[in-house]
mmCIF file of C-alpha atoms and ligand atoms in Angstrom:
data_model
loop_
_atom_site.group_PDB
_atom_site.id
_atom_site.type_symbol
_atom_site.label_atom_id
_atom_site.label_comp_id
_atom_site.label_asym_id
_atom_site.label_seq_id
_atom_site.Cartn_x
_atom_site.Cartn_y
_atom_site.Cartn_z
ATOM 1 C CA UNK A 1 51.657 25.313 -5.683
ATOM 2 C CA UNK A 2 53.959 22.521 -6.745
ATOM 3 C CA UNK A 3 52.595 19.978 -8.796
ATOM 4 C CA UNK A 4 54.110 16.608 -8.974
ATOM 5 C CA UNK A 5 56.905 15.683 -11.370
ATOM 6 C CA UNK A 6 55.994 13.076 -13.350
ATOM 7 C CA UNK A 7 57.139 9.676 -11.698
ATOM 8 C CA UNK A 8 60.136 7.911 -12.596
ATOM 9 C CA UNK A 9 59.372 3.547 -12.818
ATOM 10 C CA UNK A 10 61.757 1.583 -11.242
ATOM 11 C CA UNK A 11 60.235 -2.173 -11.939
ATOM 12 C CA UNK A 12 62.158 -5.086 -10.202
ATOM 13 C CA UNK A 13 64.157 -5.985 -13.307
ATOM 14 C CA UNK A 14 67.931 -5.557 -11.980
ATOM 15 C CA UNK A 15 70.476 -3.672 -13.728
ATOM 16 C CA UNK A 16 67.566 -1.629 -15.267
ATOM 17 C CA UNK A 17 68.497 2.528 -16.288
ATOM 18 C CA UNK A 18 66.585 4.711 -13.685
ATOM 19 C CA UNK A 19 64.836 7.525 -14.660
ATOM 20 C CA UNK A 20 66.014 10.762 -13.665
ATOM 21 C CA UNK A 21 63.195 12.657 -10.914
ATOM 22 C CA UNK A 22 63.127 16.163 -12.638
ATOM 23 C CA UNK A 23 63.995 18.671 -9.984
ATOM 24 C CA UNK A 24 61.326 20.512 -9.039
ATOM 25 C CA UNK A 25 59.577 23.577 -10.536
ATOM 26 C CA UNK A 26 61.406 26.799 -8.648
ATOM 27 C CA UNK A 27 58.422 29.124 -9.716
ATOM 28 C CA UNK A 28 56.862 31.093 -6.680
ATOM 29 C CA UNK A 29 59.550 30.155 -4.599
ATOM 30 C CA UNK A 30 61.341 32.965 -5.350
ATOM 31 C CA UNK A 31 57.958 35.125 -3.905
ATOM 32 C CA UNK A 32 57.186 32.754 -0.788
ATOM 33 C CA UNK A 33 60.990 33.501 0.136
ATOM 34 C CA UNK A 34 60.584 37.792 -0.486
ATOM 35 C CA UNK A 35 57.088 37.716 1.261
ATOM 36 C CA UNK A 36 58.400 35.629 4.347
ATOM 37 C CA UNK A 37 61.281 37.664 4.576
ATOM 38 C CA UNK A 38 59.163 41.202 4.396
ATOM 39 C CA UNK A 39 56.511 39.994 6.870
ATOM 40 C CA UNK A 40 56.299 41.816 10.262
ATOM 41 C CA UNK A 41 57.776 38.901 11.864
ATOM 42 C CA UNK A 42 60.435 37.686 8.974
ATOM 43 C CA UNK A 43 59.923 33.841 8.803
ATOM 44 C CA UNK A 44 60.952 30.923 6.471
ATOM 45 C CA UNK A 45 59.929 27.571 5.512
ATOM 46 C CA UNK A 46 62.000 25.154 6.931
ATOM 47 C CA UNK A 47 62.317 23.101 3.379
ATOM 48 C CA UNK A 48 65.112 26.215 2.573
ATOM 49 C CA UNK A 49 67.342 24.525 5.092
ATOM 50 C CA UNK A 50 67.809 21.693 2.580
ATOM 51 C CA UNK A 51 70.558 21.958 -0.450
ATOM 52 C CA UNK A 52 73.361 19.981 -0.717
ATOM 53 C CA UNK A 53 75.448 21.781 2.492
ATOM 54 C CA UNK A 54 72.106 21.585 4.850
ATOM 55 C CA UNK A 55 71.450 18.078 3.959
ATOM 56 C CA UNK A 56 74.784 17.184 5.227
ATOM 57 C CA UNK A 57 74.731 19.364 8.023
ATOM 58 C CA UNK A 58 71.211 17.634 9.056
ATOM 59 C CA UNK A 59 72.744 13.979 8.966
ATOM 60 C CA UNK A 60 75.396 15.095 11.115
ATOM 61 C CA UNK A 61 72.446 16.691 13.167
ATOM 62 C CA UNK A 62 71.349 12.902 13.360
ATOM 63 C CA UNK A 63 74.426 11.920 15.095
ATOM 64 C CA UNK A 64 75.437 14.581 17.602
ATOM 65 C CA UNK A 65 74.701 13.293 21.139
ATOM 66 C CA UNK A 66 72.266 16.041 21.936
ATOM 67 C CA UNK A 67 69.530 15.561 18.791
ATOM 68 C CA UNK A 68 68.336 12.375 20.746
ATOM 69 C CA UNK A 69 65.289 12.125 18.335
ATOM 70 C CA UNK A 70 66.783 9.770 15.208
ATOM 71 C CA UNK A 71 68.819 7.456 18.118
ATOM 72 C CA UNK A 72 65.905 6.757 20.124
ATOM 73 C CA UNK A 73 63.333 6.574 17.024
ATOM 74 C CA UNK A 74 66.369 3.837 15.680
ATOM 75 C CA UNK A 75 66.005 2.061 18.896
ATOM 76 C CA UNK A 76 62.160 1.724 19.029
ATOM 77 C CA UNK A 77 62.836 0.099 15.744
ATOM 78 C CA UNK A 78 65.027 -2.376 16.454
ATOM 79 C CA UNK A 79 63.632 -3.381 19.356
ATOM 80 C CA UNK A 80 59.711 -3.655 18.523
ATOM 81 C CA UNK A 81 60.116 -4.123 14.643
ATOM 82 C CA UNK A 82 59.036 -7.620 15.028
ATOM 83 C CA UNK A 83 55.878 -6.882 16.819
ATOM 84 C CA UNK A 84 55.362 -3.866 14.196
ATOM 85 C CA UNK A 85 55.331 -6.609 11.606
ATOM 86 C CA UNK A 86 52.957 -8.700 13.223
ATOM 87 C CA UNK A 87 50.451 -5.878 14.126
ATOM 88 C CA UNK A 88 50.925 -4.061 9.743
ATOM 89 C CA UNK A 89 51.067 -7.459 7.837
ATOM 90 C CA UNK A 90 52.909 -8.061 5.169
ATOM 91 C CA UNK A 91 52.301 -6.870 1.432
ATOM 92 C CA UNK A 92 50.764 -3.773 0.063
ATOM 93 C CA UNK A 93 52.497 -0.498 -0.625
ATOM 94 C CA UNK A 94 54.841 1.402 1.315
ATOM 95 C CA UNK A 95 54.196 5.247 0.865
ATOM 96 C CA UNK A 96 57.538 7.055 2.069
ATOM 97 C CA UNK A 97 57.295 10.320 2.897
ATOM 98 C CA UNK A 98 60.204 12.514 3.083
ATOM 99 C CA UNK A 99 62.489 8.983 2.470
ATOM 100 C CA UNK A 100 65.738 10.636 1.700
ATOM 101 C CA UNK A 101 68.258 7.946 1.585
ATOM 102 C CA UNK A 102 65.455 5.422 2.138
ATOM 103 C CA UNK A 103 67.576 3.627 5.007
ATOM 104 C CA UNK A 104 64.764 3.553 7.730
ATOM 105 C CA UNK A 105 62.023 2.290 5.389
ATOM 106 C CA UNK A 106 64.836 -0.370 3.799
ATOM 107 C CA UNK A 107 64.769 -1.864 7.426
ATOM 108 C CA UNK A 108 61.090 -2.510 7.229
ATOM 109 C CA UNK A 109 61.835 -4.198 3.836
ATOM 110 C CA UNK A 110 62.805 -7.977 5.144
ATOM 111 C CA UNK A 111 60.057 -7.888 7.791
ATOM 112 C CA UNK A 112 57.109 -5.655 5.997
ATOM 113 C CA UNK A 113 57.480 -7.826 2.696
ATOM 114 C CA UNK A 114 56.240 -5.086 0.536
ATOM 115 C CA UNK A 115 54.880 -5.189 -3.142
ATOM 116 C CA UNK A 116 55.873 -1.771 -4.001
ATOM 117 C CA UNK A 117 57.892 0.910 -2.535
ATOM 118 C CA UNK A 118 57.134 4.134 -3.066
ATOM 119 C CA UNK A 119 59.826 7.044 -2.137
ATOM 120 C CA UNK A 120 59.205 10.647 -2.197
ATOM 121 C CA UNK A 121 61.568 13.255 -1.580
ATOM 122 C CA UNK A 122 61.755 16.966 -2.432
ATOM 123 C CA UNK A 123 65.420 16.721 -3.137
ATOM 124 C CA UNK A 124 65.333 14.376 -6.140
ATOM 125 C CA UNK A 125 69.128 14.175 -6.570
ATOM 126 C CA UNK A 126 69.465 12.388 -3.333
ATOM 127 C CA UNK A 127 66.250 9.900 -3.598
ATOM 128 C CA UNK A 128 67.413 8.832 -7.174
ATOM 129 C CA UNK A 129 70.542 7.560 -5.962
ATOM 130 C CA UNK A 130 68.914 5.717 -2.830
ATOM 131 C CA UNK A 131 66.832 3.833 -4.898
ATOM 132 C CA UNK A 132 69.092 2.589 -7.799
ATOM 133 C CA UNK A 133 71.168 1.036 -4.634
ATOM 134 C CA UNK A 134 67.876 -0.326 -2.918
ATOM 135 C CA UNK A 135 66.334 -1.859 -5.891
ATOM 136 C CA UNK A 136 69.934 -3.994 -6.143
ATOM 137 C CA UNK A 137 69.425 -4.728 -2.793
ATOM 138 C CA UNK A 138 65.657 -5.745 -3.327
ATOM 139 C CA UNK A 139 65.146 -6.239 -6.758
ATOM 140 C CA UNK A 140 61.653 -8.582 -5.740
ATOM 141 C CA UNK A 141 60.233 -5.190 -4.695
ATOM 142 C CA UNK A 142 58.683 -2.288 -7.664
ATOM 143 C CA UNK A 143 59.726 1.079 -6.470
ATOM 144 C CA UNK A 144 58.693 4.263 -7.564
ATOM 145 C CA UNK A 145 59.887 7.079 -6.571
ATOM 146 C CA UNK A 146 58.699 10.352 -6.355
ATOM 147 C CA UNK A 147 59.901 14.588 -5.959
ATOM 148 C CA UNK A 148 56.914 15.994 -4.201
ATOM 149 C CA UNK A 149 56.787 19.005 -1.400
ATOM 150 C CA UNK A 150 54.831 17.776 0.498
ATOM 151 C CA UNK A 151 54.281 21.052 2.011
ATOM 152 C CA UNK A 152 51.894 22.164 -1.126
ATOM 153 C CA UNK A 153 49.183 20.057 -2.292
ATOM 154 C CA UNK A 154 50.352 16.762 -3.831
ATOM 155 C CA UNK A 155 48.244 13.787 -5.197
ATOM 156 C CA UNK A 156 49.908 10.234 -5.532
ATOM 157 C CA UNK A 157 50.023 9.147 -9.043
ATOM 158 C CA UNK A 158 47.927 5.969 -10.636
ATOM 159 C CA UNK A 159 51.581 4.308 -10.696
ATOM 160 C CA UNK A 160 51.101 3.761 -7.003
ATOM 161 C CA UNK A 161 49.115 1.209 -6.097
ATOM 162 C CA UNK A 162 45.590 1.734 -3.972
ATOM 163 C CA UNK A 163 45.846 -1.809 -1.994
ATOM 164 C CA UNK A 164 46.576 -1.549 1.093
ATOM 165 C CA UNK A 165 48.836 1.072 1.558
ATOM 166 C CA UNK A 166 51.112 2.127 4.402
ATOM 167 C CA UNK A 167 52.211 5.428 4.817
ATOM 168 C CA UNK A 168 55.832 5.757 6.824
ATOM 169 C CA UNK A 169 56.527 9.111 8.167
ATOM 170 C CA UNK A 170 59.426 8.847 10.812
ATOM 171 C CA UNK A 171 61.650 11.130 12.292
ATOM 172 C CA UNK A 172 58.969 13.644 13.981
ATOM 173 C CA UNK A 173 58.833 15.674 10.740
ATOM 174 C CA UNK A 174 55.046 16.139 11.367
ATOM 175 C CA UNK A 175 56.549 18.266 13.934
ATOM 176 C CA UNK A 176 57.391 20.960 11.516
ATOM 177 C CA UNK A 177 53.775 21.373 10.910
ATOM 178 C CA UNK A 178 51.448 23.478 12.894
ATOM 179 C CA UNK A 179 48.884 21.556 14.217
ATOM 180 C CA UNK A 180 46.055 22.537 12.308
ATOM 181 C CA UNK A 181 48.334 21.892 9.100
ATOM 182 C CA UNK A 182 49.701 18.592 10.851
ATOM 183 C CA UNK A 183 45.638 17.813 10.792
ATOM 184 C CA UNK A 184 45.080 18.600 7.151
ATOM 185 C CA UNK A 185 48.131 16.626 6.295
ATOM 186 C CA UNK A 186 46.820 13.222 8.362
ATOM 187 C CA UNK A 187 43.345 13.997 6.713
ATOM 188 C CA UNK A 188 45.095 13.382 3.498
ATOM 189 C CA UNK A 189 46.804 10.752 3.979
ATOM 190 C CA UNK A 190 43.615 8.962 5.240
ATOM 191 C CA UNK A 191 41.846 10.505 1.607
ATOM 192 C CA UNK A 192 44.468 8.641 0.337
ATOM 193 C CA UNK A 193 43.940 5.154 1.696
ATOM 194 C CA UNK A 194 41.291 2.323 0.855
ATOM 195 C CA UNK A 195 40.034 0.651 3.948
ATOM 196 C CA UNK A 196 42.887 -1.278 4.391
ATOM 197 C CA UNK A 197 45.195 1.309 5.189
ATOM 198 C CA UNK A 198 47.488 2.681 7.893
ATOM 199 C CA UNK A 199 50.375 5.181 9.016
ATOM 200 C CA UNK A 200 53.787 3.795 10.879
ATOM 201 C CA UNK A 201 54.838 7.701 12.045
ATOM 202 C CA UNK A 202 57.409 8.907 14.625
ATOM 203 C CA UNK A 203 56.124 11.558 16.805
ATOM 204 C CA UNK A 204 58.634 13.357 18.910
ATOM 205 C CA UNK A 205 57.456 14.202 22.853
ATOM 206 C CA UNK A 206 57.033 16.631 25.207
ATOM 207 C CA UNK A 207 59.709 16.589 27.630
ATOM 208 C CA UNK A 208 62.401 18.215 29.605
ATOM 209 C CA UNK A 209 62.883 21.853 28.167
ATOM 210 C CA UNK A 210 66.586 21.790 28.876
ATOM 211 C CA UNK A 211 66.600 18.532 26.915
ATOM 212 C CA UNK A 212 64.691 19.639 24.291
ATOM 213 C CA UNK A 213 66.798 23.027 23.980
ATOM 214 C CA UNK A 214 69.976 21.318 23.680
ATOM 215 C CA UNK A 215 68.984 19.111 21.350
ATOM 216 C CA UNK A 216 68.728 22.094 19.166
ATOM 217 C CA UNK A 217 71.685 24.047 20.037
ATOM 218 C CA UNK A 218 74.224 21.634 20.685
ATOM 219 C CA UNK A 219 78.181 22.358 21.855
ATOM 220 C CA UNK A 220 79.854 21.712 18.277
ATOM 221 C CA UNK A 221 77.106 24.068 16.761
ATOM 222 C CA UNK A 222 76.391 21.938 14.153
ATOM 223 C CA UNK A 223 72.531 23.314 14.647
ATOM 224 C CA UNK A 224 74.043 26.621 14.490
ATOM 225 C CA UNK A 225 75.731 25.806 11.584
ATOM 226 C CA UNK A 226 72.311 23.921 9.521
ATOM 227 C CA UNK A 227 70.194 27.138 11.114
ATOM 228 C CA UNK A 228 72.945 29.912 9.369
ATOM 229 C CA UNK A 229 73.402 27.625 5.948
ATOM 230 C CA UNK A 230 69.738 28.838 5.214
ATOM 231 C CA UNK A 231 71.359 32.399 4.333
ATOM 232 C CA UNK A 232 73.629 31.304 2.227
ATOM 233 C CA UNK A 233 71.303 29.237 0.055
ATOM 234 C CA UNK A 234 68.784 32.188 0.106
ATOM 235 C CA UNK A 235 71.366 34.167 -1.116
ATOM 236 C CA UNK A 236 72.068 31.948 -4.251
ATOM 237 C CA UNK A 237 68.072 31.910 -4.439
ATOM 238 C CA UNK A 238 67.383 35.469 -4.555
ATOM 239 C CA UNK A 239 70.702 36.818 -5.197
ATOM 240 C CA UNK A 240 70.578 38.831 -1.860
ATOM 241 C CA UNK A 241 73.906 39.539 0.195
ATOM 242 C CA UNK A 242 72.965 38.289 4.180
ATOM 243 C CA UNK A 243 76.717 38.555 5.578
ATOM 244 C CA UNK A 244 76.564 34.865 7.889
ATOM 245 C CA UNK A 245 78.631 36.938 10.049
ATOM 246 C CA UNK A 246 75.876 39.368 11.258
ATOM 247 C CA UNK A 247 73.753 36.501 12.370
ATOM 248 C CA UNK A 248 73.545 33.788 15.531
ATOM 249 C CA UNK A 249 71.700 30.579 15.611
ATOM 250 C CA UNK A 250 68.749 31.286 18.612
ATOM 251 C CA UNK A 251 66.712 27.797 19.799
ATOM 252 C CA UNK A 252 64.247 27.495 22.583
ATOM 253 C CA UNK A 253 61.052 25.586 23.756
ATOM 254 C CA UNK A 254 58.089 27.597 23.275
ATOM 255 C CA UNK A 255 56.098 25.490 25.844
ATOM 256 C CA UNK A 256 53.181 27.383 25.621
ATOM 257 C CA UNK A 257 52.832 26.366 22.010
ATOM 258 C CA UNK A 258 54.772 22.946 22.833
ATOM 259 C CA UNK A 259 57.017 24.123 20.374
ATOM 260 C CA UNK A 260 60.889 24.423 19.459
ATOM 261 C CA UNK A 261 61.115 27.705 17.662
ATOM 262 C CA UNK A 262 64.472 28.455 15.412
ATOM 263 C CA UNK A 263 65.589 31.834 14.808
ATOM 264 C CA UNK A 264 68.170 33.730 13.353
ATOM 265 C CA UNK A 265 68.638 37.417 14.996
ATOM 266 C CA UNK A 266 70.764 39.904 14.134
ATOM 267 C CA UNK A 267 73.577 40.650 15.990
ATOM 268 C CA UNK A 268 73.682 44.570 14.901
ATOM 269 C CA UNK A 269 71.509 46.626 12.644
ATOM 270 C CA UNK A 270 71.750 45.245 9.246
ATOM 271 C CA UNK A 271 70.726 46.296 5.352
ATOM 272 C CA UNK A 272 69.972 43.196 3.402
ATOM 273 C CA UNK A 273 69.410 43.746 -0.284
ATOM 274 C CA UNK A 274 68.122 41.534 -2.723
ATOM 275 C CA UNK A 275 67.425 41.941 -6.961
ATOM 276 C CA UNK A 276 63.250 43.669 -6.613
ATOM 277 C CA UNK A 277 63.843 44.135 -2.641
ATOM 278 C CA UNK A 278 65.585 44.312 0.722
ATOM 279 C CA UNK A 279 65.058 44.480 4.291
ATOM 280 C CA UNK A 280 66.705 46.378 7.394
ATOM 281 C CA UNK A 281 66.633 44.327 10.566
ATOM 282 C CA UNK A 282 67.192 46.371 14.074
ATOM 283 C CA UNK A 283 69.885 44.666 16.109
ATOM 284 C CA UNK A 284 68.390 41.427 18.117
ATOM 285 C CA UNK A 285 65.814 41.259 15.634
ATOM 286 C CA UNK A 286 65.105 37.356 13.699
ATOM 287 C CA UNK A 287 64.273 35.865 11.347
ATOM 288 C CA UNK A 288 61.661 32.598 12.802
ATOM 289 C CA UNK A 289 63.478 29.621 10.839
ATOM 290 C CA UNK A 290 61.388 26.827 11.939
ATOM 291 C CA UNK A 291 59.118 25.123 14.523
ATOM 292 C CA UNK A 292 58.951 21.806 15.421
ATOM 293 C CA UNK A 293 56.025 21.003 17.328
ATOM 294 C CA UNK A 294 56.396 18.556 20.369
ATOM 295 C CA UNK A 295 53.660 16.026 21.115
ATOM 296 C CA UNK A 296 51.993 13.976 23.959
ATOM 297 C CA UNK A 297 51.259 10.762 22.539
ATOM 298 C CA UNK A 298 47.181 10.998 23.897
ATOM 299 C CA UNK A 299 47.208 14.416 22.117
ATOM 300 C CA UNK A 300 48.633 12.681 18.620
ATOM 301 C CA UNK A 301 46.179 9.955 19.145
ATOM 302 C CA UNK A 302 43.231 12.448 19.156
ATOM 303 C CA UNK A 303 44.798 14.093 16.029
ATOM 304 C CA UNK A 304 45.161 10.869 13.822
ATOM 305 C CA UNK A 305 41.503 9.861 15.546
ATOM 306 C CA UNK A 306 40.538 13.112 14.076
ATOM 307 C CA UNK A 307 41.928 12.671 10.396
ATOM 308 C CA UNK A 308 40.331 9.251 10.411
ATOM 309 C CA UNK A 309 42.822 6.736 11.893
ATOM 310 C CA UNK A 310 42.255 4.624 14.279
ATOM 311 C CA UNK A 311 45.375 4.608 16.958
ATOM 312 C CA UNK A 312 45.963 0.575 17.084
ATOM 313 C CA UNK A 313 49.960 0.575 18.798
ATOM 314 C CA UNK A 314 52.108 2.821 19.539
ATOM 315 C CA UNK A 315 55.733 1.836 20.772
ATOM 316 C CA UNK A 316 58.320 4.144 22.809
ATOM 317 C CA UNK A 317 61.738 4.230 24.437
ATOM 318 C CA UNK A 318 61.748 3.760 28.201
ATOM 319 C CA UNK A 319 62.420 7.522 28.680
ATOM 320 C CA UNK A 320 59.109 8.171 26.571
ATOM 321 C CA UNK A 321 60.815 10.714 24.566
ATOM 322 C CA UNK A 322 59.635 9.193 21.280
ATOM 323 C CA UNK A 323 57.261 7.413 20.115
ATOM 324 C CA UNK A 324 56.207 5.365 16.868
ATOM 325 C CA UNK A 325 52.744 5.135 16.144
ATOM 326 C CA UNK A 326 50.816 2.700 13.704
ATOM 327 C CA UNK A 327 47.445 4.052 13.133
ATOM 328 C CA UNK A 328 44.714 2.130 10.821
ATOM 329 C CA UNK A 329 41.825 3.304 8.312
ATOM 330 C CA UNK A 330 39.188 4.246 10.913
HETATM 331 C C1 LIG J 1 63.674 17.059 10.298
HETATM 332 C C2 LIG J 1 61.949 18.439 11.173
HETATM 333 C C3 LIG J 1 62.433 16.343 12.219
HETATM 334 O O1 LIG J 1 62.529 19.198 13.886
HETATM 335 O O2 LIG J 1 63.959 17.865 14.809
HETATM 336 C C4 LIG J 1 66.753 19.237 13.546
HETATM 337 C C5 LIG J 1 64.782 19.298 11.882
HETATM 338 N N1 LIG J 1 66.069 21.167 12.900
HETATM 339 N N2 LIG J 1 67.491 20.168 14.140
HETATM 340 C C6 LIG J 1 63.484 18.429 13.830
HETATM 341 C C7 LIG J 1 65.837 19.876 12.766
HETATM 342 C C8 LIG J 1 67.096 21.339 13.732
HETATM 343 C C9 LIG J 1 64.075 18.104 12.449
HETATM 344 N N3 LIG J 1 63.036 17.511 11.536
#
């Protein structure tokens, strides 16, 4: 269980020295890796996908013309941010959750008006560069940023303000939730909130399984490449010897469980070995890398209605393949 770093302060005085985010405690990782790997069905979190190689390989992820999510989620944006505006308000606190270089909540910045900004991150490296630029940028606004995995429990520190606060959770990373977890995690968040509060969240859809496939195994194999990376940075974790070139990148929609499921299966029998363990996988068997759960935007409407938001606007591209969905304090 991860418990928050302390916060680092960044008040609106320019030219002030950030804080450095200590990195986050590595304890029991080392045994949610070994256990996940020895399980009948070898599986991963999808946070492993994330040093410094994966996060690049994600933002180019963000760009190829198959992983339509972060383009259309952009566009809904641009086009309905001033009607966003109108429906949020301006003030309060702006909770970011998973901000990473903070560029999507910056463009709610001259609109939204916030008091306080409040990044959180796992990868603290990243978020504390992000926000020395931003608070140059918007020196009128307090940030605070924060290293949290949000996968474990987390609590917001007393730093944050409890006015009013907006949580903004875009780019359909609820998805990698299941959905009883992606219910937990909205209950939260409304546990979290005065009566005055809300969520601005992107929610990626159901739609076209070919689509949806592609997306995640596209034709440079930059997927294939961000899917494969994980070995290499579980081998620096445990010190175990996966050979990349035993593996292949596997994607599909599981639409039974409205579901993209990542896997990497072996491509012969193979011996992995690590320091207190090891593992032989058959040929064609995986390892499940991550899901990322596909929504109907009635069906995320009954979830947040469930957690305790009320669904007050939601805004999509003309394909409906994303949506973004402000939900108030029920
Ligand atoms: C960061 C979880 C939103 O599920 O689309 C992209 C991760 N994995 N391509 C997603 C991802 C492969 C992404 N999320």
């Amino acid at each position: 269980m991860a418990s928050p770093s302390l916060p680092a302060r960044h008040p609106g005085a320019a030219g002030n020295v950030l804080h450095p985010v200590p990195p986050l405690p590595r304890a029991g990782e080392h045994a949610e890796l070994c256990s996940g790997l020895l399980a009948s069905r070898a599986h991963t979190s999808p946070k492993y996908f994330y040093d410094a190689m994966g996060s690049v390989l994600f933002e180019a992820i963000c760009v190829l013309p198959e992983y339509y999510p972060t383009r259309t989620e952009a566009a809904i944006f641009s086009t309905h941010l001033p009607q966003m505006a109108e429906v949020i308000g301006t003030g309060g606190t702006i909770i970011d959750l998973g901000a990473g270089n903070c560029a999507k909540a910056a463009r709610l910045f001259p609109l939204l008006h916030p008091h306080q900004y409040v990044p959180i991150d796992i990868s603290a490296d990243h978020l504390n560069d992000a926000v020395s630029r931003l608070q140059q940028r918007f020196p009128h606004i307090e940030m605070t940023a924060l290293s949290l995995d949000l996968a474990q429990d987390w609590q917001l520190p007393p730093e944050v303000r409890n006015e009013r606060r907006l949580f903004f959770y875009p780019g359909s990373s609820i998805g990698n939730f299941e959905p009883a977890q992606a219910l937990d995690f909205l209950r939260h968040l409304r546990l979290c909130c005065d009566n005055n509060g809300g969520i601005l969240i992107g929610v990626d859809l159901i739609k076209d399984a070919q689509i949806l496939a592609t997306a995640y195994d596209d034709h440079l194999g930059v997927t294939a490449a961000f899917n494969l990376n994980l070995l290499r940075h579980i081998n620096r974790l445990l010190g175990s010897d996966f050979a990349l070139s035993q593996w292949q990148h596997r994607a599909f929609f599981n639409s039974r469980q409205s579901r993209i499921e990542m896997h990497l299966e072996a491509k012969q029998d193979v011996q992995v070995r690590w320091a207190d363990g090891g593992r032989d996988f058959r040929q064609g068997e995986s390892i499940h890398t991550e899901n990322s759960y596909k929504y109907s935007i009635p069906d995320f409407v009954a979830l947040l209605e469930q957690a305790g938001f009320i669904a007050a606007h939601h805004w999509t591209d003309s394909d409906e393949w994303f949506a973004v969905i402000y939900a108030q304090t029920a």
